[in-house]
PDB file of C-alpha atoms in Angstrom:
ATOM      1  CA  UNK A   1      64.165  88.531  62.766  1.00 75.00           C
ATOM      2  CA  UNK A   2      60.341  87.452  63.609  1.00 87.00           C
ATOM      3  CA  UNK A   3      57.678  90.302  62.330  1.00 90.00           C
ATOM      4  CA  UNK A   4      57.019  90.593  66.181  1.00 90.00           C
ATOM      5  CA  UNK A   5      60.652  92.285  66.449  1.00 91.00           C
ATOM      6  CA  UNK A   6      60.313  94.228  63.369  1.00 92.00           C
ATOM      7  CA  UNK A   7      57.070  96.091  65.197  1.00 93.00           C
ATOM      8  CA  UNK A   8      58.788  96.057  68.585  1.00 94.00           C
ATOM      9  CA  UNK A   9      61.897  98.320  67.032  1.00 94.00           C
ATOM     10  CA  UNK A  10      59.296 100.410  64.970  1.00 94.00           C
ATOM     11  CA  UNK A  11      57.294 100.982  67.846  1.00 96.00           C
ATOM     12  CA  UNK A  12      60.399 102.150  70.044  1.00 96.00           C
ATOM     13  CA  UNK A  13      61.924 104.188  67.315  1.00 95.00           C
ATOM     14  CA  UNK A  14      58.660 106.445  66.900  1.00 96.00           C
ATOM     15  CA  UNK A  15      58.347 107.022  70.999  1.00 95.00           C
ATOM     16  CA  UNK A  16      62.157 108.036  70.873  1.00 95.00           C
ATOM     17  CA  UNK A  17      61.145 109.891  67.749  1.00 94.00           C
ATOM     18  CA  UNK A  18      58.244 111.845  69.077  1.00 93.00           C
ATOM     19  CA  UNK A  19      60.099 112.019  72.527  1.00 93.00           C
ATOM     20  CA  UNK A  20      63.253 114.011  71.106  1.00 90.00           C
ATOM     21  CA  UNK A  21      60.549 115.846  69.281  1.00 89.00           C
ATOM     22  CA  UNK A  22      59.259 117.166  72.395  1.00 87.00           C
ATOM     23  CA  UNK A  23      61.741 117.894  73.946  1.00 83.00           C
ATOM     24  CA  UNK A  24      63.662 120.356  70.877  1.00 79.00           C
ATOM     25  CA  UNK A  25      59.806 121.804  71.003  1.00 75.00           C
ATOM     26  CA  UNK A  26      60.444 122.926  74.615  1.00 72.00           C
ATOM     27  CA  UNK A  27      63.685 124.039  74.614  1.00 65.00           C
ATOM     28  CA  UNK A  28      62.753 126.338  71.778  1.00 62.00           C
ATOM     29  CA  UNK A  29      59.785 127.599  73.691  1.00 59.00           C
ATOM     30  CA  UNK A  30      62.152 128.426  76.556  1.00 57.00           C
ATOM     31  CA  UNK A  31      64.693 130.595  74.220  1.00 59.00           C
ATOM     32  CA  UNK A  32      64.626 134.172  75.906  1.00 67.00           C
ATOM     33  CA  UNK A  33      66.303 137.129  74.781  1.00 77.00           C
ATOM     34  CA  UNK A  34      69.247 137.861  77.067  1.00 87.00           C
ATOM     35  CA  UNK A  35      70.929 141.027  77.224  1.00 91.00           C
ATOM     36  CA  UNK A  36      74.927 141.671  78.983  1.00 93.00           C
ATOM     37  CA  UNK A  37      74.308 144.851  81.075  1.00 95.00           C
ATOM     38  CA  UNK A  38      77.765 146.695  81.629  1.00 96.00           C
ATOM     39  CA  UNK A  39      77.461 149.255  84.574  1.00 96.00           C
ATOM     40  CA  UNK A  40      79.752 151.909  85.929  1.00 95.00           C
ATOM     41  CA  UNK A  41      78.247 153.105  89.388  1.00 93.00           C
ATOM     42  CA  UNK A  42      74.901 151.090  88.648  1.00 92.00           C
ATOM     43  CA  UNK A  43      74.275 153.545  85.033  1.00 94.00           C
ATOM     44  CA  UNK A  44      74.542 151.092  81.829  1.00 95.00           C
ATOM     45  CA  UNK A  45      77.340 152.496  79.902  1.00 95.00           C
ATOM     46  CA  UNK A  46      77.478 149.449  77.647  1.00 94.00           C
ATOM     47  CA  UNK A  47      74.265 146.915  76.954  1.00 92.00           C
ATOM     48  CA  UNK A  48      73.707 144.335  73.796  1.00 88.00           C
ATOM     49  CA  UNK A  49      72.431 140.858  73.184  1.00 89.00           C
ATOM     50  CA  UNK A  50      73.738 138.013  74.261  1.00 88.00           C
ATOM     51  CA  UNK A  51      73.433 134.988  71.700  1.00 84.00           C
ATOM     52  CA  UNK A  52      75.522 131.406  71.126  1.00 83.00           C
ATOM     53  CA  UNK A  53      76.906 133.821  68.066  1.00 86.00           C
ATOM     54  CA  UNK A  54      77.795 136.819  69.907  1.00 86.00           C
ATOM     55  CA  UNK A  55      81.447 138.587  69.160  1.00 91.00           C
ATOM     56  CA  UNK A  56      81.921 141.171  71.277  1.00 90.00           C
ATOM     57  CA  UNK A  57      84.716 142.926  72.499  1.00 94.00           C
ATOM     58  CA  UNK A  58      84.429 146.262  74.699  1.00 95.00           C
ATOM     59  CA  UNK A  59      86.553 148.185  76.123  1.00 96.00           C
ATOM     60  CA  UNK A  60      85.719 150.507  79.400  1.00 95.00           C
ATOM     61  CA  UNK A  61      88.557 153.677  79.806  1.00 94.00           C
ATOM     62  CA  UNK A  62      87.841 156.454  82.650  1.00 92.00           C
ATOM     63  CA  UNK A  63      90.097 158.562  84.911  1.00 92.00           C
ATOM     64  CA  UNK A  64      92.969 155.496  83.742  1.00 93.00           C
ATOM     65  CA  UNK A  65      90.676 152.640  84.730  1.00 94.00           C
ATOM     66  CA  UNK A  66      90.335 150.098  82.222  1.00 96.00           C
ATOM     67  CA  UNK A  67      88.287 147.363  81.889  1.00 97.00           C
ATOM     68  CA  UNK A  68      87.433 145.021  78.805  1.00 97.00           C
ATOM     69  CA  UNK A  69      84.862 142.478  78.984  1.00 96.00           C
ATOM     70  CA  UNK A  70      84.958 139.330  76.174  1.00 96.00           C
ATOM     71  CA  UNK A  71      81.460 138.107  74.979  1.00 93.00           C
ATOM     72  CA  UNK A  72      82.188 135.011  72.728  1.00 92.00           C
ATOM     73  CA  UNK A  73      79.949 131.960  71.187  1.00 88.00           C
ATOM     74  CA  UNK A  74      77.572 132.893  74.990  1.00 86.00           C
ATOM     75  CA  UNK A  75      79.841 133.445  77.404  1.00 93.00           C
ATOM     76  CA  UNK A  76      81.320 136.695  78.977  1.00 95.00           C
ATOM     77  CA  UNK A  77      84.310 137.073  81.038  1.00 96.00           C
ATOM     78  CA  UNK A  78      86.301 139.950  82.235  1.00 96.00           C
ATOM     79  CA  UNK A  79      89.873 139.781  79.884  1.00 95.00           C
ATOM     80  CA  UNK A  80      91.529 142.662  81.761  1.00 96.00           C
ATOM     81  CA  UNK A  81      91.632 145.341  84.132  1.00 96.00           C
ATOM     82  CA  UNK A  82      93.861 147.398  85.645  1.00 95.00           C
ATOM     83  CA  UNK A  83      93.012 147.158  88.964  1.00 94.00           C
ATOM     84  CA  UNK A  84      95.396 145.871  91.587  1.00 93.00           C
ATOM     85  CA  UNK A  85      93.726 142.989  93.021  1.00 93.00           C
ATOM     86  CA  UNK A  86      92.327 141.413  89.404  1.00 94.00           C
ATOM     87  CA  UNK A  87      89.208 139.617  91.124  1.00 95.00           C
ATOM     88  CA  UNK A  88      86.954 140.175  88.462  1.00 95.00           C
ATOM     89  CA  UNK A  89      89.443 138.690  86.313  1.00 96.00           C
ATOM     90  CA  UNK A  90      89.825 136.175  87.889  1.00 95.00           C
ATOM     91  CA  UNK A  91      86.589 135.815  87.893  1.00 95.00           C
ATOM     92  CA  UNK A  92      84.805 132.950  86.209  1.00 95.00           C
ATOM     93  CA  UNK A  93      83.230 133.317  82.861  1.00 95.00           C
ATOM     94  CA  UNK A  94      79.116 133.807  83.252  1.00 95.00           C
ATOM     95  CA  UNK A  95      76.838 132.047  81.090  1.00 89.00           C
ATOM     96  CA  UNK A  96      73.026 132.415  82.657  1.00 88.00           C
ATOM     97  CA  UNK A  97      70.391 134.916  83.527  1.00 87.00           C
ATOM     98  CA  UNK A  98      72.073 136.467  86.838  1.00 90.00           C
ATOM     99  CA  UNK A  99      75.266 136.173  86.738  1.00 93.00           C
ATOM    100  CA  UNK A 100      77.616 138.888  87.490  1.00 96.00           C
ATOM    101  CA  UNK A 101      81.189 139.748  87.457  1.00 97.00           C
ATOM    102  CA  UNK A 102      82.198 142.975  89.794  1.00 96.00           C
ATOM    103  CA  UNK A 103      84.956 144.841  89.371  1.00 96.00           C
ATOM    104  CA  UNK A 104      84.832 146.653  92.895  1.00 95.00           C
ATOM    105  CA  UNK A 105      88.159 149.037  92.331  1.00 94.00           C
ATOM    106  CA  UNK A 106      86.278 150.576  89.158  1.00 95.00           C
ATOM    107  CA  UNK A 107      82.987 150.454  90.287  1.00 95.00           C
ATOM    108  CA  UNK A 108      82.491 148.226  86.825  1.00 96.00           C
ATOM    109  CA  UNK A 109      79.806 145.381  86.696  1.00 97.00           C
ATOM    110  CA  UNK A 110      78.929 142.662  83.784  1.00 96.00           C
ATOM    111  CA  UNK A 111      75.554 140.893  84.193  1.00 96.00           C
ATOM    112  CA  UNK A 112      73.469 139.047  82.073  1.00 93.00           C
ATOM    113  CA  UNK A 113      69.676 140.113  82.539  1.00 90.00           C
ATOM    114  CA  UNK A 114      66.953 138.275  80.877  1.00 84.00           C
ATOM    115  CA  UNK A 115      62.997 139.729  80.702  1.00 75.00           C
ATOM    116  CA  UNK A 116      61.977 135.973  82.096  1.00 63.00           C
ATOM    117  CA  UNK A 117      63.838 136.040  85.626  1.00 49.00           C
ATOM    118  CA  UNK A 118      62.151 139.156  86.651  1.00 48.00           C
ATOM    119  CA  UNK A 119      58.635 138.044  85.388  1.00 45.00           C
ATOM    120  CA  UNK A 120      58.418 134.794  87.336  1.00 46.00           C
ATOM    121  CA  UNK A 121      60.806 135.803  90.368  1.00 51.00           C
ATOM    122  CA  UNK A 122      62.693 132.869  89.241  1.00 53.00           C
ATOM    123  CA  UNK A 123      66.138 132.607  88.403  1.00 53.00           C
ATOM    124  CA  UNK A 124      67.971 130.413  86.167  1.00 53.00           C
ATOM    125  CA  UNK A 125      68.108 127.094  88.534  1.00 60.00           C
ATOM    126  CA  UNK A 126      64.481 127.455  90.109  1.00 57.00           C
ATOM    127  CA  UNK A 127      63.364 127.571  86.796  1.00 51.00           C
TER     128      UNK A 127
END
């Protein structure tokens, strides 16, 4: 190899360097704070972080409704119900700011809320 091509890699190493840099630098400035919201009739009954290391298992019990919701490694999904048409089972797993599974039967919703979305009016593709 010619010194020329020694300084040509060197040269394209840093920029891919400083590059990946950059972009870990921004993706840690965009970390917010999510929270899984679970509602019975629109009142929180049930509300805790949501993180890539969240373990969470709750179970909802009223009047012989039951619903339990799954959080695990950032992602929530409704397990079971026993409701008749299982929709919200069904249901695929949510992972951003927004999403929502409904259990209409029970009256039971899972969201994920996040302080940024309402700030900006933005939600999780528009941002």
């Amino acid at each position: 190899m010619k010194k020329n091509d020694m300084i040509l890699i060197g040269i394209i190493l840093a920029i891919s360097l400083v590059a990946l840099g950059t972009i870990k630098w921004f993706q840690s400035q965009n970390d917010v704070a999510q929270e899984v919201l679970v509602k019975h009739n629109g009142v929180v009954i049930k509300a805790f972080k949501l993180t890539d290391l969240t373990n969470e298992e709750f179970l909802y019990e009223e009047n012989g409704e039951m619903n339990r919701i799954v959080v695990k490694n950032g992602v929530v999904s409704m397990a079971d119900a026993n409701c008749r048409d299982q929709i919200c089972v069904k249901t695929q797993p949510i992972t951003l700011n927004g999403g929502i599974i409904v259990c209409l039967p029970h009256k039971v919703t899972v969201e994920i809320y996040s302080e940024q979305g309402e700030e900006n009016g933005l939600d999780s593709i528009a941002d």
